[in-house]
Amino acid sequence: MDKIKIKEKYYIGIVGFGGAGMALYKHFESFDDCSVISVFDIKEPAFERARNHRADLFLTSDFDAFLESGIDIVVVSSPDSTHAKYICRSVEHGKHVLCEKPLTDSVEGIRDILKCVKAHPDIVVGVQHQMRCLPIHRKIKDIVSSGVLGKVGYIEGYYVHNLTKRAFEYDNWRLVENATPLIYSGIHFVDLLRWVVDDEIVEVSAMANNICFPEYPESDLNVVLLKFRSGIIGKVVTAFGAGRPQDHTVQVYGNDKSIFNNMLFDKDGSFEIFATPIRNTMQGRKLAWIKETVIATYSKLFEWLMRSYPYNAQYNIGYYPIRLYEHSMAVRNSAENFMNTVKGKGKLDCTVFDAARSVVVALAGVEAYRTGKTVVLKDFGMNDIEELL
Ligand SMILES: NC(=O)c1ccc[n+]([C@@H]2O[C@H](COP(=O)([O-])OP(=O)(O)OC[C@H]3O[C@@H](n4cnc5c(N)ncnc54)[C@H](O)[C@@H]3O)[C@@H](O)[C@H]2O)c1
């Protein structure tokens, strides 16, 4: 990577200033050596939001002007279908790129991005699959790779997020583009499961319905079964209309031990808690620190209660009471990993090649629920993509 030069300040441009763009603005601004200076969007309300963040941002609907605005890095947080063109134009212009997941939403998009990235090996292109960056998920991966579970037969992940308010809050692209839950969100867990078991998916079957959030186009619930090369079976549930708080459960079954979120169970009913809420996730922010401290204290109290519960091993305690998906921390960790790679101090947690494989599986899942047939990946008509991966 000859292109890498450590700079005192990296200037950032954001493409698409909606929910994800605003979150990434906050994280990049919090890095000492980064400053967001430009925003590209095609809709006036986005500029209003940007002006409310900072009056001196360069705001434009002209992508050439955006690329010429003095930026080193492009953050792509526009609708899924637009990622491929913005990534390619930015890379061709010599900019490092951090793109929101999914990498893209089409076979053509994958093809264009992979060809472009391969032609520019000195440019860093990362993908915001922040699920890989959570301490709990890193620990799950370490436990699975250590072999302590014995023979692993099953893994599942849940992306349950009630989007009935958020889906069309800043823009209607999810409606216009028919952004299927699996490609737009479930992909988080398709990617996470592939990464945890370090195996590739060879077959997909799926079902979908549109009952709980009928205003969402096509389907708001996607349930996908995945068969890995090793024979492991996986499941990803993506639900946008469930009347409940967010759920990002991960479960792994081994013949010796099994994982349920942050709990490692033995067949005799004993359990170990291998990840607990982390304090001081937002360094320097006193309120966040106090909040995290309160959560950590609660979790310790609950742990004590769980252990003092006179349980029957067959019907053991099954849940940990505190949420362990620290969204903001995950997004920040992922952006930090990208910046470290740009500075030559690390390696990307998720490359475009990794992310492209997850998109292929998600596209196969949509094909599976639309046709009602199991999709075998090698017959999915993507041989030219396989050559690029
Ligand atoms: N990593 C995550 O957990 C996460 C969370 C949410 C969204 N996302 C991803 O981020 C991206 C944006 O999602 P969001 O929730 O911020 O959407 P949003 O609806 O909140 O905002 C979309 C923004 O893009 C702008 N836009 C619309 N068409 C555009 C175009 N052709 N070119 C440039 N900008 C355009 C809109 O004006 C708006 O400002 C999507 O790819 C989504 O999948 C990722």
PDB file of N, CA and C in Angstrom, residues 3-89:
ATOM      1  N   LYS A   3       0.342   4.068  -1.182  1.00  0.00           N
ATOM      2  CA  LYS A   3      -0.405   5.309  -1.069  1.00  0.00           C
ATOM      3  C   LYS A   3      -0.477   5.820   0.377  1.00  0.00           C
ATOM      4  N   ILE A   4      -0.283   4.888   1.352  1.00  0.00           N
ATOM      5  CA  ILE A   4      -0.500   5.289   2.739  1.00  0.00           C
ATOM      6  C   ILE A   4       0.555   6.279   3.207  1.00  0.00           C
ATOM      7  N   LYS A   5       0.060   7.443   3.592  1.00  0.00           N
ATOM      8  CA  LYS A   5       0.935   8.450   4.188  1.00  0.00           C
ATOM      9  C   LYS A   5       0.229   8.877   5.459  1.00  0.00           C
ATOM     10  N   ILE A   6       0.991   8.881   6.565  1.00  0.00           N
ATOM     11  CA  ILE A   6       0.365   9.330   7.805  1.00  0.00           C
ATOM     12  C   ILE A   6       0.217  10.846   7.716  1.00  0.00           C
ATOM     13  N   LYS A   7      -0.991  11.311   7.942  1.00  0.00           N
ATOM     14  CA  LYS A   7      -1.235  12.749   7.892  1.00  0.00           C
ATOM     15  C   LYS A   7      -1.594  13.243   9.289  1.00  0.00           C
ATOM     16  N   GLU A   8      -1.416  14.523   9.504  1.00  0.00           N
ATOM     17  CA  GLU A   8      -1.826  15.073  10.801  1.00  0.00           C
ATOM     18  C   GLU A   8      -3.341  15.127  10.897  1.00  0.00           C
ATOM     19  N   LYS A   9      -3.956  15.431   9.754  1.00  0.00           N
ATOM     20  CA  LYS A   9      -5.419  15.534   9.715  1.00  0.00           C
ATOM     21  C   LYS A   9      -5.934  14.858   8.454  1.00  0.00           C
ATOM     22  N   TYR A  10      -7.002  14.069   8.622  1.00  0.00           N
ATOM     23  CA  TYR A  10      -7.665  13.446   7.472  1.00  0.00           C
ATOM     24  C   TYR A  10      -8.993  14.167   7.267  1.00  0.00           C
ATOM     25  N   TYR A  11      -9.219  14.596   6.031  1.00  0.00           N
ATOM     26  CA  TYR A  11     -10.466  15.312   5.749  1.00  0.00           C
ATOM     27  C   TYR A  11     -11.476  14.343   5.142  1.00  0.00           C
ATOM     28  N   ILE A  12     -12.666  14.377   5.741  1.00  0.00           N
ATOM     29  CA  ILE A  12     -13.691  13.375   5.426  1.00  0.00           C
ATOM     30  C   ILE A  12     -14.863  14.010   4.689  1.00  0.00           C
ATOM     31  N   GLY A  13     -15.368  13.297   3.686  1.00  0.00           N
ATOM     32  CA  GLY A  13     -16.606  13.706   3.010  1.00  0.00           C
ATOM     33  C   GLY A  13     -17.638  12.611   3.197  1.00  0.00           C
ATOM     34  N   ILE A  14     -18.875  13.005   3.491  1.00  0.00           N
ATOM     35  CA  ILE A  14     -19.935  12.016   3.718  1.00  0.00           C
ATOM     36  C   ILE A  14     -20.940  12.055   2.574  1.00  0.00           C
ATOM     37  N   VAL A  15     -21.259  10.886   2.032  1.00  0.00           N
ATOM     38  CA  VAL A  15     -22.256  10.766   0.958  1.00  0.00           C
ATOM     39  C   VAL A  15     -23.550  10.246   1.578  1.00  0.00           C
ATOM     40  N   GLY A  16     -24.596  11.064   1.569  1.00  0.00           N
ATOM     41  CA  GLY A  16     -25.879  10.659   2.157  1.00  0.00           C
ATOM     42  C   GLY A  16     -25.907  11.051   3.622  1.00  0.00           C
ATOM     43  N   PHE A  17     -26.666  12.124   3.944  1.00  0.00           N
ATOM     44  CA  PHE A  17     -26.661  12.624   5.318  1.00  0.00           C
ATOM     45  C   PHE A  17     -28.002  12.348   5.998  1.00  0.00           C
ATOM     46  N   GLY A  18     -28.329  11.044   6.099  1.00  0.00           N
ATOM     47  CA  GLY A  18     -29.518  10.621   6.855  1.00  0.00           C
ATOM     48  C   GLY A  18     -29.072  10.040   8.182  1.00  0.00           C
ATOM     49  N   GLY A  19     -29.798   9.036   8.675  1.00  0.00           N
ATOM     50  CA  GLY A  19     -29.492   8.449   9.983  1.00  0.00           C
ATOM     51  C   GLY A  19     -28.066   7.943  10.086  1.00  0.00           C
ATOM     52  N   ALA A  20     -27.647   7.126   9.113  1.00  0.00           N
ATOM     53  CA  ALA A  20     -26.296   6.552   9.182  1.00  0.00           C
ATOM     54  C   ALA A  20     -25.235   7.634   8.971  1.00  0.00           C
ATOM     55  N   GLY A  21     -25.476   8.555   8.045  1.00  0.00           N
ATOM     56  CA  GLY A  21     -24.514   9.638   7.777  1.00  0.00           C
ATOM     57  C   GLY A  21     -24.286  10.488   9.018  1.00  0.00           C
ATOM     58  N   MET A  22     -25.377  10.796   9.727  1.00  0.00           N
ATOM     59  CA  MET A  22     -25.233  11.638  10.928  1.00  0.00           C
ATOM     60  C   MET A  22     -24.466  10.896  12.022  1.00  0.00           C
ATOM     61  N   ALA A  23     -24.719   9.579  12.147  1.00  0.00           N
ATOM     62  CA  ALA A  23     -23.999   8.800  13.167  1.00  0.00           C
ATOM     63  C   ALA A  23     -22.508   8.764  12.833  1.00  0.00           C
ATOM     64  N   LEU A  24     -22.195   8.567  11.562  1.00  0.00           N
ATOM     65  CA  LEU A  24     -20.773   8.488  11.187  1.00  0.00           C
ATOM     66  C   LEU A  24     -20.101   9.854  11.288  1.00  0.00           C
ATOM     67  N   TYR A  25     -20.865  10.926  11.029  1.00  0.00           N
ATOM     68  CA  TYR A  25     -20.329  12.282  11.231  1.00  0.00           C
ATOM     69  C   TYR A  25     -19.819  12.414  12.668  1.00  0.00           C
ATOM     70  N   LYS A  26     -20.670  12.016  13.606  1.00  0.00           N
ATOM     71  CA  LYS A  26     -20.339  12.150  15.035  1.00  0.00           C
ATOM     72  C   LYS A  26     -19.065  11.346  15.363  1.00  0.00           C
ATOM     73  N   HIS A  27     -18.979  10.126  14.845  1.00  0.00           N
ATOM     74  CA  HIS A  27     -17.819   9.298  15.184  1.00  0.00           C
ATOM     75  C   HIS A  27     -16.537   9.849  14.560  1.00  0.00           C
ATOM     76  N   PHE A  28     -16.579  10.218  13.279  1.00  0.00           N
ATOM     77  CA  PHE A  28     -15.353  10.737  12.651  1.00  0.00           C
ATOM     78  C   PHE A  28     -14.927  12.058  13.291  1.00  0.00           C
ATOM     79  N   GLU A  29     -15.900  12.891  13.663  1.00  0.00           N
ATOM     80  CA  GLU A  29     -15.555  14.158  14.326  1.00  0.00           C
ATOM     81  C   GLU A  29     -14.908  13.912  15.687  1.00  0.00           C
ATOM     82  N   SER A  30     -15.220  12.772  16.301  1.00  0.00           N
ATOM     83  CA  SER A  30     -14.652  12.508  17.629  1.00  0.00           C
ATOM     84  C   SER A  30     -13.224  11.970  17.553  1.00  0.00           C
ATOM     85  N   PHE A  31     -12.762  11.615  16.352  1.00  0.00           N
ATOM     86  CA  PHE A  31     -11.362  11.184  16.213  1.00  0.00           C
ATOM     87  C   PHE A  31     -10.475  12.439  16.111  1.00  0.00           C
ATOM     88  N   ASP A  32      -9.389  12.472  16.899  1.00  0.00           N
ATOM     89  CA  ASP A  32      -8.543  13.676  16.947  1.00  0.00           C
ATOM     90  C   ASP A  32      -7.991  14.066  15.588  1.00  0.00           C
ATOM     91  N   ASP A  33      -7.691  13.057  14.747  1.00  0.00           N
ATOM     92  CA  ASP A  33      -7.034  13.380  13.477  1.00  0.00           C
ATOM     93  C   ASP A  33      -7.993  13.379  12.278  1.00  0.00           C
ATOM     94  N   CYS A  34      -9.285  13.503  12.559  1.00  0.00           N
ATOM     95  CA  CYS A  34     -10.259  13.534  11.449  1.00  0.00           C
ATOM     96  C   CYS A  34     -11.152  14.764  11.545  1.00  0.00           C
ATOM     97  N   SER A  35     -11.519  15.285  10.372  1.00  0.00           N
ATOM     98  CA  SER A  35     -12.476  16.380  10.358  1.00  0.00           C
ATOM     99  C   SER A  35     -13.394  16.210   9.151  1.00  0.00           C
ATOM    100  N   VAL A  36     -14.690  16.214   9.404  1.00  0.00           N
ATOM    101  CA  VAL A  36     -15.650  16.123   8.295  1.00  0.00           C
ATOM    102  C   VAL A  36     -15.762  17.518   7.693  1.00  0.00           C
ATOM    103  N   ILE A  37     -15.522  17.615   6.376  1.00  0.00           N
ATOM    104  CA  ILE A  37     -15.596  18.959   5.771  1.00  0.00           C
ATOM    105  C   ILE A  37     -16.652  19.061   4.660  1.00  0.00           C
ATOM    106  N   SER A  38     -17.069  17.907   4.091  1.00  0.00           N
ATOM    107  CA  SER A  38     -18.003  17.977   2.954  1.00  0.00           C
ATOM    108  C   SER A  38     -19.131  16.969   3.093  1.00  0.00           C
ATOM    109  N   VAL A  39     -20.265  17.339   2.533  1.00  0.00           N
ATOM    110  CA  VAL A  39     -21.408  16.426   2.486  1.00  0.00           C
ATOM    111  C   VAL A  39     -21.978  16.445   1.079  1.00  0.00           C
ATOM    112  N   PHE A  40     -22.167  15.246   0.520  1.00  0.00           N
ATOM    113  CA  PHE A  40     -22.853  15.122  -0.759  1.00  0.00           C
ATOM    114  C   PHE A  40     -24.205  14.485  -0.490  1.00  0.00           C
ATOM    115  N   ASP A  41     -25.270  15.066  -1.038  1.00  0.00           N
ATOM    116  CA  ASP A  41     -26.602  14.458  -0.934  1.00  0.00           C
ATOM    117  C   ASP A  41     -27.394  14.991  -2.123  1.00  0.00           C
ATOM    118  N   ILE A  42     -28.561  14.416  -2.350  1.00  0.00           N
ATOM    119  CA  ILE A  42     -29.343  14.921  -3.484  1.00  0.00           C
ATOM    120  C   ILE A  42     -30.649  15.552  -3.013  1.00  0.00           C
ATOM    121  N   LYS A  43     -30.813  15.651  -1.693  1.00  0.00           N
ATOM    122  CA  LYS A  43     -32.087  16.187  -1.196  1.00  0.00           C
ATOM    123  C   LYS A  43     -31.861  17.308  -0.191  1.00  0.00           C
ATOM    124  N   GLU A  44     -32.650  18.373  -0.346  1.00  0.00           N
ATOM    125  CA  GLU A  44     -32.472  19.570   0.473  1.00  0.00           C
ATOM    126  C   GLU A  44     -32.570  19.296   1.987  1.00  0.00           C
ATOM    127  N   PRO A  45     -33.516  18.468   2.466  1.00  0.00           N
ATOM    128  CA  PRO A  45     -33.585  18.256   3.925  1.00  0.00           C
ATOM    129  C   PRO A  45     -32.266  17.739   4.512  1.00  0.00           C
ATOM    130  N   ALA A  46     -31.506  17.023   3.691  1.00  0.00           N
ATOM    131  CA  ALA A  46     -30.213  16.512   4.186  1.00  0.00           C
ATOM    132  C   ALA A  46     -29.261  17.685   4.445  1.00  0.00           C
ATOM    133  N   PHE A  47     -29.310  18.694   3.575  1.00  0.00           N
ATOM    134  CA  PHE A  47     -28.432  19.858   3.767  1.00  0.00           C
ATOM    135  C   PHE A  47     -28.844  20.633   5.023  1.00  0.00           C
ATOM    136  N   GLU A  48     -30.136  20.683   5.252  1.00  0.00           N
ATOM    137  CA  GLU A  48     -30.625  21.347   6.462  1.00  0.00           C
ATOM    138  C   GLU A  48     -30.073  20.627   7.704  1.00  0.00           C
ATOM    139  N   ARG A  49     -30.132  19.295   7.654  1.00  0.00           N
ATOM    140  CA  ARG A  49     -29.594  18.509   8.794  1.00  0.00           C
ATOM    141  C   ARG A  49     -28.095  18.778   8.948  1.00  0.00           C
ATOM    142  N   ALA A  50     -27.391  18.849   7.810  1.00  0.00           N
ATOM    143  CA  ALA A  50     -25.941  19.070   7.862  1.00  0.00           C
ATOM    144  C   ALA A  50     -25.632  20.457   8.430  1.00  0.00           C
ATOM    145  N   ARG A  51     -26.398  21.470   7.985  1.00  0.00           N
ATOM    146  CA  ARG A  51     -26.177  22.840   8.503  1.00  0.00           C
ATOM    147  C   ARG A  51     -26.401  22.873  10.013  1.00  0.00           C
ATOM    148  N   ASN A  52     -27.367  22.091  10.471  1.00  0.00           N
ATOM    149  CA  ASN A  52     -27.617  22.057  11.925  1.00  0.00           C
ATOM    150  C   ASN A  52     -26.460  21.428  12.680  1.00  0.00           C
ATOM    151  N   HIS A  53     -25.675  20.597  11.999  1.00  0.00           N
ATOM    152  CA  HIS A  53     -24.492  20.008  12.638  1.00  0.00           C
ATOM    153  C   HIS A  53     -23.357  21.025  12.676  1.00  0.00           C
ATOM    154  N   ARG A  54     -23.101  21.650  11.520  1.00  0.00           N
ATOM    155  CA  ARG A  54     -22.038  22.676  11.478  1.00  0.00           C
ATOM    156  C   ARG A  54     -22.259  23.569  10.269  1.00  0.00           C
ATOM    157  N   ALA A  55     -22.186  24.850  10.488  1.00  0.00           N
ATOM    158  CA  ALA A  55     -22.540  25.803   9.429  1.00  0.00           C
ATOM    159  C   ALA A  55     -21.514  25.842   8.304  1.00  0.00           C
ATOM    160  N   ASP A  56     -20.249  25.485   8.592  1.00  0.00           N
ATOM    161  CA  ASP A  56     -19.224  25.677   7.559  1.00  0.00           C
ATOM    162  C   ASP A  56     -18.947  24.417   6.716  1.00  0.00           C
ATOM    163  N   LEU A  57     -19.819  23.416   6.781  1.00  0.00           N
ATOM    164  CA  LEU A  57     -19.614  22.224   5.945  1.00  0.00           C
ATOM    165  C   LEU A  57     -19.833  22.597   4.482  1.00  0.00           C
ATOM    166  N   PHE A  58     -19.043  21.990   3.582  1.00  0.00           N
ATOM    167  CA  PHE A  58     -19.267  22.195   2.149  1.00  0.00           C
ATOM    168  C   PHE A  58     -20.376  21.231   1.727  1.00  0.00           C
ATOM    169  N   LEU A  59     -21.486  21.770   1.239  1.00  0.00           N
ATOM    170  CA  LEU A  59     -22.656  20.935   0.912  1.00  0.00           C
ATOM    171  C   LEU A  59     -22.887  20.978  -0.588  1.00  0.00           C
ATOM    172  N   THR A  60     -23.043  19.818  -1.203  1.00  0.00           N
ATOM    173  CA  THR A  60     -23.193  19.820  -2.659  1.00  0.00           C
ATOM    174  C   THR A  60     -23.982  18.627  -3.170  1.00  0.00           C
ATOM    175  N   SER A  61     -24.564  18.820  -4.354  1.00  0.00           N
ATOM    176  CA  SER A  61     -25.224  17.721  -5.077  1.00  0.00           C
ATOM    177  C   SER A  61     -24.424  17.397  -6.328  1.00  0.00           C
ATOM    178  N   ASP A  62     -23.218  17.937  -6.407  1.00  0.00           N
ATOM    179  CA  ASP A  62     -22.361  17.714  -7.576  1.00  0.00           C
ATOM    180  C   ASP A  62     -21.205  16.810  -7.111  1.00  0.00           C
ATOM    181  N   PHE A  63     -21.205  15.558  -7.587  1.00  0.00           N
ATOM    182  CA  PHE A  63     -20.238  14.598  -7.042  1.00  0.00           C
ATOM    183  C   PHE A  63     -18.795  14.971  -7.393  1.00  0.00           C
ATOM    184  N   ASP A  64     -18.588  15.588  -8.581  1.00  0.00           N
ATOM    185  CA  ASP A  64     -17.220  16.006  -8.946  1.00  0.00           C
ATOM    186  C   ASP A  64     -16.731  17.084  -7.979  1.00  0.00           C
ATOM    187  N   ALA A  65     -17.607  18.036  -7.689  1.00  0.00           N
ATOM    188  CA  ALA A  65     -17.227  19.109  -6.755  1.00  0.00           C
ATOM    189  C   ALA A  65     -16.926  18.524  -5.380  1.00  0.00           C
ATOM    190  N   PHE A  66     -17.706  17.536  -4.981  1.00  0.00           N
ATOM    191  CA  PHE A  66     -17.496  16.863  -3.688  1.00  0.00           C
ATOM    192  C   PHE A  66     -16.111  16.213  -3.662  1.00  0.00           C
ATOM    193  N   LEU A  67     -15.780  15.483  -4.738  1.00  0.00           N
ATOM    194  CA  LEU A  67     -14.474  14.794  -4.778  1.00  0.00           C
ATOM    195  C   LEU A  67     -13.316  15.786  -4.790  1.00  0.00           C
ATOM    196  N   GLU A  68     -13.573  16.975  -5.345  1.00  0.00           N
ATOM    197  CA  GLU A  68     -12.518  18.005  -5.452  1.00  0.00           C
ATOM    198  C   GLU A  68     -12.484  18.922  -4.229  1.00  0.00           C
ATOM    199  N   SER A  69     -13.246  18.602  -3.175  1.00  0.00           N
ATOM    200  CA  SER A  69     -13.383  19.565  -2.072  1.00  0.00           C
ATOM    201  C   SER A  69     -12.296  19.441  -0.998  1.00  0.00           C
ATOM    202  N   GLY A  70     -11.222  18.723  -1.316  1.00  0.00           N
ATOM    203  CA  GLY A  70     -10.107  18.638  -0.361  1.00  0.00           C
ATOM    204  C   GLY A  70     -10.201  17.443   0.568  1.00  0.00           C
ATOM    205  N   ILE A  71     -11.052  16.487   0.246  1.00  0.00           N
ATOM    206  CA  ILE A  71     -11.227  15.329   1.136  1.00  0.00           C
ATOM    207  C   ILE A  71     -10.214  14.227   0.816  1.00  0.00           C
ATOM    208  N   ASP A  72      -9.860  13.453   1.869  1.00  0.00           N
ATOM    209  CA  ASP A  72      -8.977  12.286   1.693  1.00  0.00           C
ATOM    210  C   ASP A  72      -9.799  11.012   1.687  1.00  0.00           C
ATOM    211  N   ILE A  73     -10.934  11.071   2.386  1.00  0.00           N
ATOM    212  CA  ILE A  73     -11.723   9.861   2.650  1.00  0.00           C
ATOM    213  C   ILE A  73     -13.190  10.117   2.346  1.00  0.00           C
ATOM    214  N   VAL A  74     -13.813   9.127   1.680  1.00  0.00           N
ATOM    215  CA  VAL A  74     -15.249   9.220   1.404  1.00  0.00           C
ATOM    216  C   VAL A  74     -15.972   8.173   2.259  1.00  0.00           C
ATOM    217  N   VAL A  75     -17.000   8.629   2.981  1.00  0.00           N
ATOM    218  CA  VAL A  75     -17.834   7.724   3.760  1.00  0.00           C
ATOM    219  C   VAL A  75     -19.161   7.600   3.022  1.00  0.00           C
ATOM    220  N   VAL A  76     -19.484   6.390   2.560  1.00  0.00           N
ATOM    221  CA  VAL A  76     -20.704   6.204   1.767  1.00  0.00           C
ATOM    222  C   VAL A  76     -21.831   5.730   2.675  1.00  0.00           C
ATOM    223  N   SER A  77     -22.814   6.599   2.907  1.00  0.00           N
ATOM    224  CA  SER A  77     -23.955   6.236   3.762  1.00  0.00           C
ATOM    225  C   SER A  77     -25.253   6.656   3.063  1.00  0.00           C
ATOM    226  N   SER A  78     -25.299   6.425   1.773  1.00  0.00           N
ATOM    227  CA  SER A  78     -26.486   6.708   0.963  1.00  0.00           C
ATOM    228  C   SER A  78     -27.254   5.391   0.766  1.00  0.00           C
ATOM    229  N   PRO A  79     -28.406   5.420   0.072  1.00  0.00           N
ATOM    230  CA  PRO A  79     -29.172   4.175  -0.120  1.00  0.00           C
ATOM    231  C   PRO A  79     -28.344   3.041  -0.724  1.00  0.00           C
ATOM    232  N   ASP A  80     -28.727   1.811  -0.371  1.00  0.00           N
ATOM    233  CA  ASP A  80     -27.945   0.627  -0.760  1.00  0.00           C
ATOM    234  C   ASP A  80     -27.616   0.573  -2.253  1.00  0.00           C
ATOM    235  N   SER A  81     -28.603   0.911  -3.096  1.00  0.00           N
ATOM    236  CA  SER A  81     -28.421   0.754  -4.546  1.00  0.00           C
ATOM    237  C   SER A  81     -27.409   1.756  -5.103  1.00  0.00           C
ATOM    238  N   THR A  82     -27.062   2.785  -4.319  1.00  0.00           N
ATOM    239  CA  THR A  82     -26.150   3.820  -4.830  1.00  0.00           C
ATOM    240  C   THR A  82     -24.691   3.545  -4.433  1.00  0.00           C
ATOM    241  N   HIS A  83     -24.458   2.574  -3.554  1.00  0.00           N
ATOM    242  CA  HIS A  83     -23.102   2.376  -3.017  1.00  0.00           C
ATOM    243  C   HIS A  83     -22.072   2.116  -4.116  1.00  0.00           C
ATOM    244  N   ALA A  84     -22.437   1.229  -5.066  1.00  0.00           N
ATOM    245  CA  ALA A  84     -21.441   0.812  -6.066  1.00  0.00           C
ATOM    246  C   ALA A  84     -20.902   2.016  -6.839  1.00  0.00           C
ATOM    247  N   LYS A  85     -21.807   2.874  -7.319  1.00  0.00           N
ATOM    248  CA  LYS A  85     -21.307   3.983  -8.150  1.00  0.00           C
ATOM    249  C   LYS A  85     -20.466   4.968  -7.328  1.00  0.00           C
ATOM    250  N   TYR A  86     -20.871   5.223  -6.078  1.00  0.00           N
ATOM    251  CA  TYR A  86     -20.091   6.190  -5.282  1.00  0.00           C
ATOM    252  C   TYR A  86     -18.741   5.594  -4.863  1.00  0.00           C
ATOM    253  N   ILE A  87     -18.729   4.287  -4.562  1.00  0.00           N
ATOM    254  CA  ILE A  87     -17.446   3.661  -4.203  1.00  0.00           C
ATOM    255  C   ILE A  87     -16.504   3.756  -5.402  1.00  0.00           C
ATOM    256  N   CYS A  88     -16.992   3.328  -6.568  1.00  0.00           N
ATOM    257  CA  CYS A  88     -16.101   3.263  -7.743  1.00  0.00           C
ATOM    258  C   CYS A  88     -15.588   4.644  -8.129  1.00  0.00           C
ATOM    259  N   ARG A  89     -16.476   5.628  -8.146  1.00  0.00           N
ATOM    260  CA  ARG A  89     -16.013   6.972  -8.533  1.00  0.00           C
ATOM    261  C   ARG A  89     -14.996   7.520  -7.531  1.00  0.00           C
TER     262      ARG A  89
END
